[in-house]
Amino acid sequence: MIDIDKVRADFPILKEKVNGKPLVYFDNAATSQKPQVVIDSIVNYYSTINSNIHRGVHTLSQKATDAYEAARLKVQQHFNAKNSYEIILTAGTTHSINIVATGFTSLLNKGDEIIVSALEHHSNIVPWQMLCERTGAILKVIPMNLEGELVMSEYDNLLSNKTKLVFVNHVSNALGTINPIEEIIEKAHNIGAAVLIDGAQSCPHIKPNVQALNVDFYVASAHKLCGPTGVGVLYGKEEWLNKLPPYQGGGEMIKKVTFEKTTYADLPHKFEAGTPNICGGIAFGTALDYMNSIGFDNIAAYEHKLLEYATKRLLEIEDLKIYGTSKNKTAVISFNIGNIHPFDIGSIIDKLGIAVRTGHHCAQPIMDFYKIPGTIRASFSFYNTFEEIDSLISALTKAKMMLS
Ligand SMILES: *Cc1c(COP(=O)(O)O)cnc(C)c1O
C-alpha cells in the first residue's frame, strides 16, 4: 500500500506552484522528481566527504571511495547481478548503450545482422546504425501492430544464424508497452545472439532480475528512478564485458601505462575512465534505497490504478484517441484530441500548472507508424494522485474548447 500523503511529503518540488497553479507533474517518463533523502545525499556528500576516489590514501578520499563502492553494491543487489564488477557506473542509458555498441565494432563482420524493435527510443536506434556503418552489419526491425505491441511471429522470422545481437527496450517510453523480453532473450540465445535490454523506462516501475532474465546487457538511467541526472548503469555478464574493448581511454581504466603499451584495468574500472560522477553515484544508491523502501510491488499496483482511472477518464473526452493500448503496459498514456496539434494543448495546460510531454518522444518511427506528428504523453508515478488526473481532465476539456 502507498501512503500517498506521506510519499508526497518526501518530494519538496510537489509543493511548488507553476504559473500560479499547484504543480501537476505528469512528465515522469522524461525524468522523475527527487525525494528529500536524495537531495540530502547530494548536499551531504559535498558538505562532508567531497574528494576524488580510488586515488588518495587520505581519509576523505577513502570515505568517498567507500561510499561510491557501497552504491555500486546497492545497484548490484537491486539488479541481482552475480558480481559487483559486472555493474559499470556510467553517465546514463545513452552512455551505457554506446559503450556496448562501440565495443561490438571489433566483434562483428560484414553481413552479420542486428535486430532492434520498432518501439525503440532514438538512443537505442542511432548507436546501432552507427555500428552498422562501421562494420557493414545489417539492421533488422521487429515490427509493431496498432496496439503498440511487437509482432513476435515476425521476430521468429528475423532470427537466423546471421543474427549476432538483439536490442529491445523493456518498456516503450512513448507508449508504455511492456515487451515480452523473456521470450526475446530466450529465442536470441537459442541461435547464439547476445541481447541488450534498455531498461530506462522499466526500472522506475519494475525491479529487474538480470540473472533470472539471463540477459547479456541491461542498461538504465538513475534520473528516471528518483536519482540525479548524469548517472546510469551498464550491467553486463562478466564474459561479455571481458570480450568488449574499453570505450574511453584515460585515468582509472589502466593497470600499467608506458608509451609502448598500456594494459587495461580489471572490471569494472576498464569501462570507467576518468573521474566519475561520484556524488551522483552515491545519490543513485540512496534513490534505490528509497524506492525499495516504498516497494516495487506497491509502486506497480498503485500506478496501475492510476493508469486505469486516467484511461477511463480520458476516454470520456470526445475525439480523444489513445496510442498504445496493450494490456501489458506501465502508467504511460499517449494520446491526441481530434486534429488539434499536441503542442497547442500542451501549452494551454501548462498555463494551468500541468506538465506533460508533447512531441515524438525521441521515438519518431512510432509516430511515423501511426502517421501522426506526435502525441501528448501523460506519464504517472507513485507520487501522483487521482485528484491530479481530474485536474488534467478538466484542463484538457478547457483546452479543447479553446482550440476547436
Ligand atoms: C530515457 C530513455 C533513454 C535515454 O536515457 P538517457 O537518460 O537520456 O540517456 C533510452 N531509452 C528509453 C526507453 C528511455 O526512456
XYZ file of C-alpha atoms and ligand atoms in Angstrom:
419
model
C 0.000 0.000 0.000
C 1.152 3.526 -0.799
C 0.573 6.138 1.904
C 0.178 8.905 -0.647
C 0.288 11.862 1.771
C 3.461 10.538 3.349
C 5.046 9.843 -0.047
C 4.183 13.289 -1.395
C 5.720 14.929 1.670
C 9.041 13.308 0.667
C 9.162 15.353 -2.574
C 9.691 19.092 -1.925
C 9.018 20.073 -5.560
C 5.433 18.806 -5.334
C 4.633 21.838 -3.159
C 5.708 24.223 -5.928
C 3.292 26.371 -7.876
C 3.647 26.709 -11.650
C 2.026 29.684 -13.347
C 0.247 30.344 -10.068
C -1.303 26.856 -10.010
C -0.299 23.800 -7.970
C 2.182 21.735 -9.983
C 0.730 18.590 -11.528
C 3.754 16.666 -12.766
C 2.868 14.094 -15.424
C 6.206 14.014 -17.254
C 7.696 11.197 -15.217
C 8.753 9.197 -18.261
C 11.149 12.043 -19.133
C 12.570 12.297 -15.633
C 11.303 11.633 -12.140
C 11.244 14.062 -9.250
C 13.695 13.634 -6.366
C 12.842 12.867 -2.749
C 14.456 14.853 0.077
C 16.757 11.929 1.036
C 18.356 12.038 -2.420
C 18.740 15.818 -2.285
C 20.252 15.477 1.210
C 22.644 12.808 -0.026
C 23.998 15.235 -2.632
C 24.335 18.092 -0.137
C 25.955 15.815 2.465
C 28.471 14.489 0.008
C 29.713 17.939 -0.962
C 29.485 19.216 2.616
C 31.334 16.372 4.311
C 33.356 13.934 2.161
C 33.957 15.510 -1.249
C 37.263 14.259 -2.704
C 38.471 12.071 -5.560
C 38.040 8.320 -5.316
C 40.381 5.346 -5.750
C 43.407 7.637 -5.576
C 44.334 9.236 -2.310
C 45.462 7.492 0.836
C 43.887 10.306 2.806
C 40.791 9.794 4.910
C 38.308 11.781 2.844
C 39.289 10.002 -0.344
C 38.790 6.683 1.399
C 35.393 7.763 2.679
C 34.329 8.893 -0.783
C 35.621 5.653 -2.322
C 33.789 3.559 0.270
C 30.541 5.458 -0.296
C 30.859 5.137 -4.082
C 31.607 1.411 -3.913
C 28.756 0.924 -1.431
C 26.470 2.487 -4.059
C 27.744 0.011 -6.652
C 26.812 -2.831 -4.278
C 23.306 -1.377 -3.895
C 22.928 -1.330 -7.677
C 24.252 -4.890 -7.871
C 21.754 -6.024 -5.280
C 18.884 -4.164 -6.921
C 19.580 -5.713 -10.329
C 20.506 -9.057 -8.753
C 23.798 -9.190 -10.649
C 26.085 -12.065 -9.724
C 29.187 -9.899 -9.240
C 29.655 -6.241 -8.282
C 32.226 -5.803 -11.068
C 29.515 -6.587 -13.627
C 27.956 -3.234 -12.658
C 29.564 -0.394 -14.643
C 28.525 3.043 -13.420
C 28.030 5.288 -16.434
C 26.576 8.688 -17.278
C 23.207 7.172 -18.191
C 21.362 4.855 -20.561
C 22.663 6.567 -23.692
C 26.248 6.286 -22.476
C 25.749 2.632 -21.499
C 24.349 1.726 -24.925
C 27.218 3.499 -26.668
C 29.787 1.559 -24.635
C 28.296 -1.699 -25.913
C 27.598 -0.541 -29.477
C 31.138 0.807 -29.871
C 32.632 -2.273 -28.246
C 30.960 -4.564 -30.756
C 32.749 -2.873 -33.680
C 35.604 -5.350 -33.491
C 33.295 -8.334 -32.893
C 31.069 -8.026 -35.999
C 31.651 -8.848 -39.626
C 30.103 -7.564 -42.820
C 26.716 -9.212 -43.370
C 26.131 -10.003 -39.684
C 22.669 -8.992 -38.534
C 21.453 -6.886 -35.626
C 17.804 -6.847 -34.582
C 16.112 -3.862 -32.934
C 12.413 -3.223 -32.390
C 10.017 -0.707 -33.912
C 9.316 0.585 -30.410
C 12.778 1.939 -29.662
C 13.930 5.261 -28.271
C 16.377 7.040 -30.628
C 19.191 6.256 -28.210
C 18.590 2.555 -28.888
C 18.495 3.046 -32.669
C 21.192 5.507 -33.652
C 24.200 3.835 -31.912
C 23.337 0.575 -33.714
C 23.006 2.344 -37.066
C 26.446 3.832 -36.461
C 27.732 0.345 -35.582
C 26.309 -0.980 -38.866
C 28.024 1.818 -40.780
C 31.350 0.918 -39.192
C 31.064 -2.843 -39.686
C 28.793 -3.489 -42.675
C 26.343 -5.308 -40.391
C 22.650 -5.086 -41.281
C 19.902 -3.684 -39.043
C 16.573 -5.553 -38.958
C 13.466 -4.288 -37.214
C 10.782 -6.254 -35.326
C 7.561 -4.560 -36.491
C 4.759 -3.330 -34.236
C 0.973 -3.561 -34.500
C -1.733 -0.938 -33.967
C -1.989 -1.757 -30.253
C 1.659 -0.785 -29.948
C 2.900 -4.320 -29.371
C 5.744 -6.127 -31.087
C 4.721 -8.693 -33.693
C 6.527 -11.668 -32.213
C 5.896 -14.023 -35.154
C 7.935 -11.591 -37.265
C 10.715 -11.731 -34.673
C 10.901 -15.502 -35.217
C 11.285 -14.889 -38.947
C 14.088 -12.360 -38.464
C 16.239 -14.614 -36.287
C 18.850 -16.630 -38.167
C 22.399 -17.834 -37.788
C 23.456 -14.395 -39.089
C 21.922 -12.677 -36.056
C 24.616 -11.584 -33.625
C 22.806 -9.064 -31.421
C 19.274 -8.164 -30.356
C 18.407 -4.816 -28.749
C 14.979 -4.117 -27.340
C 13.611 -1.864 -24.641
C 11.869 -3.469 -21.720
C 9.172 -0.764 -21.734
C 8.462 1.700 -24.561
C 8.857 5.294 -23.382
C 6.411 6.594 -25.995
C 3.563 4.109 -25.436
C 4.306 2.303 -22.159
C 4.114 -1.174 -23.728
C 5.896 -3.826 -21.660
C 7.721 -6.034 -24.160
C 7.974 -9.832 -23.736
C 11.703 -9.699 -23.037
C 11.916 -13.186 -21.505
C 10.812 -14.681 -24.815
C 13.006 -12.289 -26.812
C 16.084 -13.220 -24.770
C 15.470 -16.954 -24.871
C 14.912 -17.062 -28.628
C 18.016 -14.957 -29.291
C 20.118 -17.228 -27.096
C 18.818 -20.293 -28.905
C 20.619 -19.092 -32.026
C 23.657 -17.759 -30.154
C 22.946 -13.995 -30.301
C 23.619 -11.590 -27.427
C 20.826 -9.416 -26.037
C 20.849 -5.875 -24.662
C 17.736 -4.703 -22.861
C 17.167 -0.957 -22.492
C 15.612 -0.698 -19.035
C 15.445 3.121 -18.884
C 11.663 3.081 -18.845
C 11.046 -0.165 -16.963
C 13.288 0.460 -13.959
C 11.036 3.162 -12.438
C 8.251 0.563 -12.200
C 9.752 -2.947 -12.308
C 12.692 -4.352 -10.365
C 14.854 -6.191 -12.900
C 16.457 -9.546 -12.118
C 19.302 -9.861 -14.588
C 20.273 -13.384 -13.526
C 16.738 -14.741 -13.835
C 16.363 -12.982 -17.194
C 19.726 -14.419 -18.204
C 20.244 -11.173 -20.138
C 23.674 -10.232 -21.512
C 23.389 -6.450 -21.025
C 20.817 -4.372 -19.170
C 21.028 -0.570 -19.017
C 19.213 2.203 -17.144
C 19.412 5.853 -16.007
C 19.303 6.960 -12.366
C 17.331 10.119 -13.117
C 14.189 8.220 -14.084
C 14.107 6.406 -10.763
C 14.348 9.243 -8.276
C 18.122 9.675 -8.655
C 20.175 12.519 -10.142
C 20.930 13.147 -13.822
C 24.292 12.157 -15.255
C 24.421 8.670 -13.699
C 23.395 5.325 -15.046
C 24.216 1.688 -15.120
C 25.524 -0.809 -17.602
C 25.067 -4.340 -16.360
C 26.999 -6.827 -18.446
C 27.722 -10.506 -17.972
C 31.349 -10.922 -16.998
C 32.204 -12.933 -20.130
C 30.791 -10.188 -22.384
C 32.432 -7.312 -20.523
C 35.744 -9.135 -20.822
C 35.229 -9.554 -24.570
C 34.430 -5.880 -25.200
C 37.317 -3.420 -25.546
C 37.305 -0.266 -23.356
C 35.196 2.622 -24.612
C 37.276 5.562 -23.465
C 40.936 5.807 -22.562
C 42.079 7.762 -19.541
C 42.829 7.577 -15.862
C 41.371 4.821 -13.642
C 40.920 2.391 -16.528
C 44.528 1.187 -16.744
C 46.797 -1.243 -14.956
C 50.076 -0.017 -16.342
C 50.916 2.694 -18.853
C 54.108 3.029 -20.840
C 54.460 4.667 -24.230
C 54.988 1.228 -25.738
C 51.957 -0.488 -24.281
C 49.132 0.038 -21.831
C 47.363 -2.775 -20.047
C 43.764 -2.216 -19.012
C 42.397 -2.392 -15.528
C 40.117 -5.188 -14.395
C 36.340 -4.845 -14.395
C 34.575 -2.572 -13.664
C 37.342 0.052 -13.951
C 38.161 -0.879 -17.552
C 34.941 0.940 -18.540
C 35.170 3.766 -16.009
C 37.838 6.104 -17.380
C 38.338 9.439 -15.635
C 36.736 10.882 -12.536
C 33.139 9.636 -12.437
C 30.029 11.348 -11.126
C 30.944 10.372 -7.569
C 28.217 12.297 -5.822
C 25.649 11.182 -8.391
C 26.601 7.537 -7.985
C 26.199 7.764 -4.221
C 22.838 9.530 -4.599
C 21.757 6.810 -7.063
C 22.291 4.282 -4.281
C 20.184 6.409 -1.946
C 17.441 6.630 -4.585
C 17.351 2.828 -4.914
C 17.115 2.508 -1.118
C 14.251 4.983 -1.141
C 12.308 3.234 -3.897
C 12.845 -0.170 -2.317
C 11.546 1.203 0.980
C 8.316 2.137 -0.837
C 8.412 -1.276 -2.537
C 8.209 -2.002 -6.253
C 5.123 -4.196 -5.841
C 3.344 -1.305 -4.127
C 4.545 1.108 -6.799
C 3.336 -1.126 -9.655
C -0.068 -1.775 -8.035
C -0.722 1.899 -7.265
C 0.435 3.134 -10.678
C -1.759 0.548 -12.365
C -4.780 2.015 -10.588
C -3.746 5.488 -11.762
C -3.410 4.129 -15.302
C -6.862 2.521 -15.269
C -8.520 5.609 -13.825
C -6.774 8.011 -16.207
C -7.573 5.827 -19.229
C -11.258 5.713 -18.304
C -11.460 9.472 -17.650
C -9.544 10.423 -20.803
C -11.829 8.312 -22.995
C -14.768 10.375 -21.709
C -13.374 13.257 -23.782
C -14.901 13.156 -27.239
C -12.465 12.624 -30.152
C -9.664 11.604 -27.812
C -7.573 8.759 -29.197
C -5.072 6.756 -27.164
C -1.998 5.314 -28.906
C -0.626 2.156 -27.355
C -3.437 0.032 -25.978
C -1.574 -3.096 -24.951
C -2.970 -4.793 -21.850
C 0.588 -5.063 -20.709
C 1.734 -1.506 -20.083
C 3.134 0.834 -17.473
C 1.397 4.053 -16.438
C 2.047 5.978 -19.649
C -0.734 7.315 -21.879
C -0.004 8.795 -25.301
C -2.982 10.497 -26.920
C -4.310 13.170 -29.257
C -7.599 15.051 -29.351
C -9.135 15.309 -32.822
C -6.790 17.089 -35.189
C -5.506 19.550 -32.610
C -1.721 19.767 -32.549
C -0.340 18.233 -29.328
C 1.917 21.228 -28.746
C -1.057 23.619 -28.611
C -2.770 21.537 -25.955
C 0.457 21.122 -24.001
C 0.990 24.901 -23.942
C -2.509 25.643 -22.677
C -2.500 23.050 -19.923
C 0.963 24.229 -18.849
C -0.666 27.573 -18.045
C -2.890 25.562 -15.707
C 0.119 24.041 -13.925
C 0.076 20.676 -15.685
C 3.334 19.275 -17.030
C 3.015 16.731 -19.850
C 5.288 15.912 -22.740
C 4.299 16.696 -26.317
C 6.076 15.648 -29.497
C 7.646 12.477 -30.839
C 9.240 11.419 -27.503
C 12.546 10.520 -29.186
C 10.692 7.723 -30.972
C 9.936 9.104 -34.441
C 9.488 5.678 -36.080
C 6.479 5.036 -33.802
C 4.892 8.355 -34.802
C 5.541 7.556 -38.478
C 3.825 4.200 -37.981
C 0.695 5.948 -36.710
C 1.121 8.746 -39.327
C 0.985 11.498 -36.702
C 3.471 14.272 -35.879
C 3.437 13.428 -32.212
C 1.280 12.871 -29.158
C 0.541 14.294 -25.766
C 2.075 11.942 -23.227
C 0.964 11.821 -19.624
C 3.197 9.535 -17.575
C 2.398 8.775 -13.963
C 4.441 7.991 -10.900
C 3.697 6.619 -7.455
C 3.568 10.178 -6.047
C 0.745 11.254 -8.377
C -2.902 11.282 -7.274
C -6.359 10.615 -8.667
C -7.231 14.285 -8.000
C -4.345 15.327 -10.235
C -5.836 13.192 -13.010
C -9.141 15.035 -12.516
C -7.233 18.322 -12.921
C -5.741 17.012 -16.173
C -9.187 16.094 -17.495
C -10.693 19.492 -16.759
C -7.633 21.268 -18.210
C -7.872 19.185 -21.398
C -11.594 19.906 -21.671
C -10.844 23.616 -21.396
C -8.027 23.437 -23.950
C -10.227 21.510 -26.358
C -12.939 24.158 -26.138
C -10.445 26.936 -26.822
C -8.841 25.179 -29.788
C -11.757 23.651 -31.664
C 15.013 7.982 -21.374
C 15.256 6.827 -22.230
C 16.503 6.620 -22.826
C 17.625 7.608 -22.731
O 18.038 7.803 -21.411
P 19.065 8.964 -21.057
O 18.956 9.059 -19.580
O 18.596 10.201 -21.756
O 20.396 8.528 -21.528
C 16.673 5.485 -23.585
N 15.688 4.585 -23.734
C 14.475 4.745 -23.170
C 13.421 3.712 -23.366
C 14.216 5.876 -22.408
O 13.019 6.042 -21.851
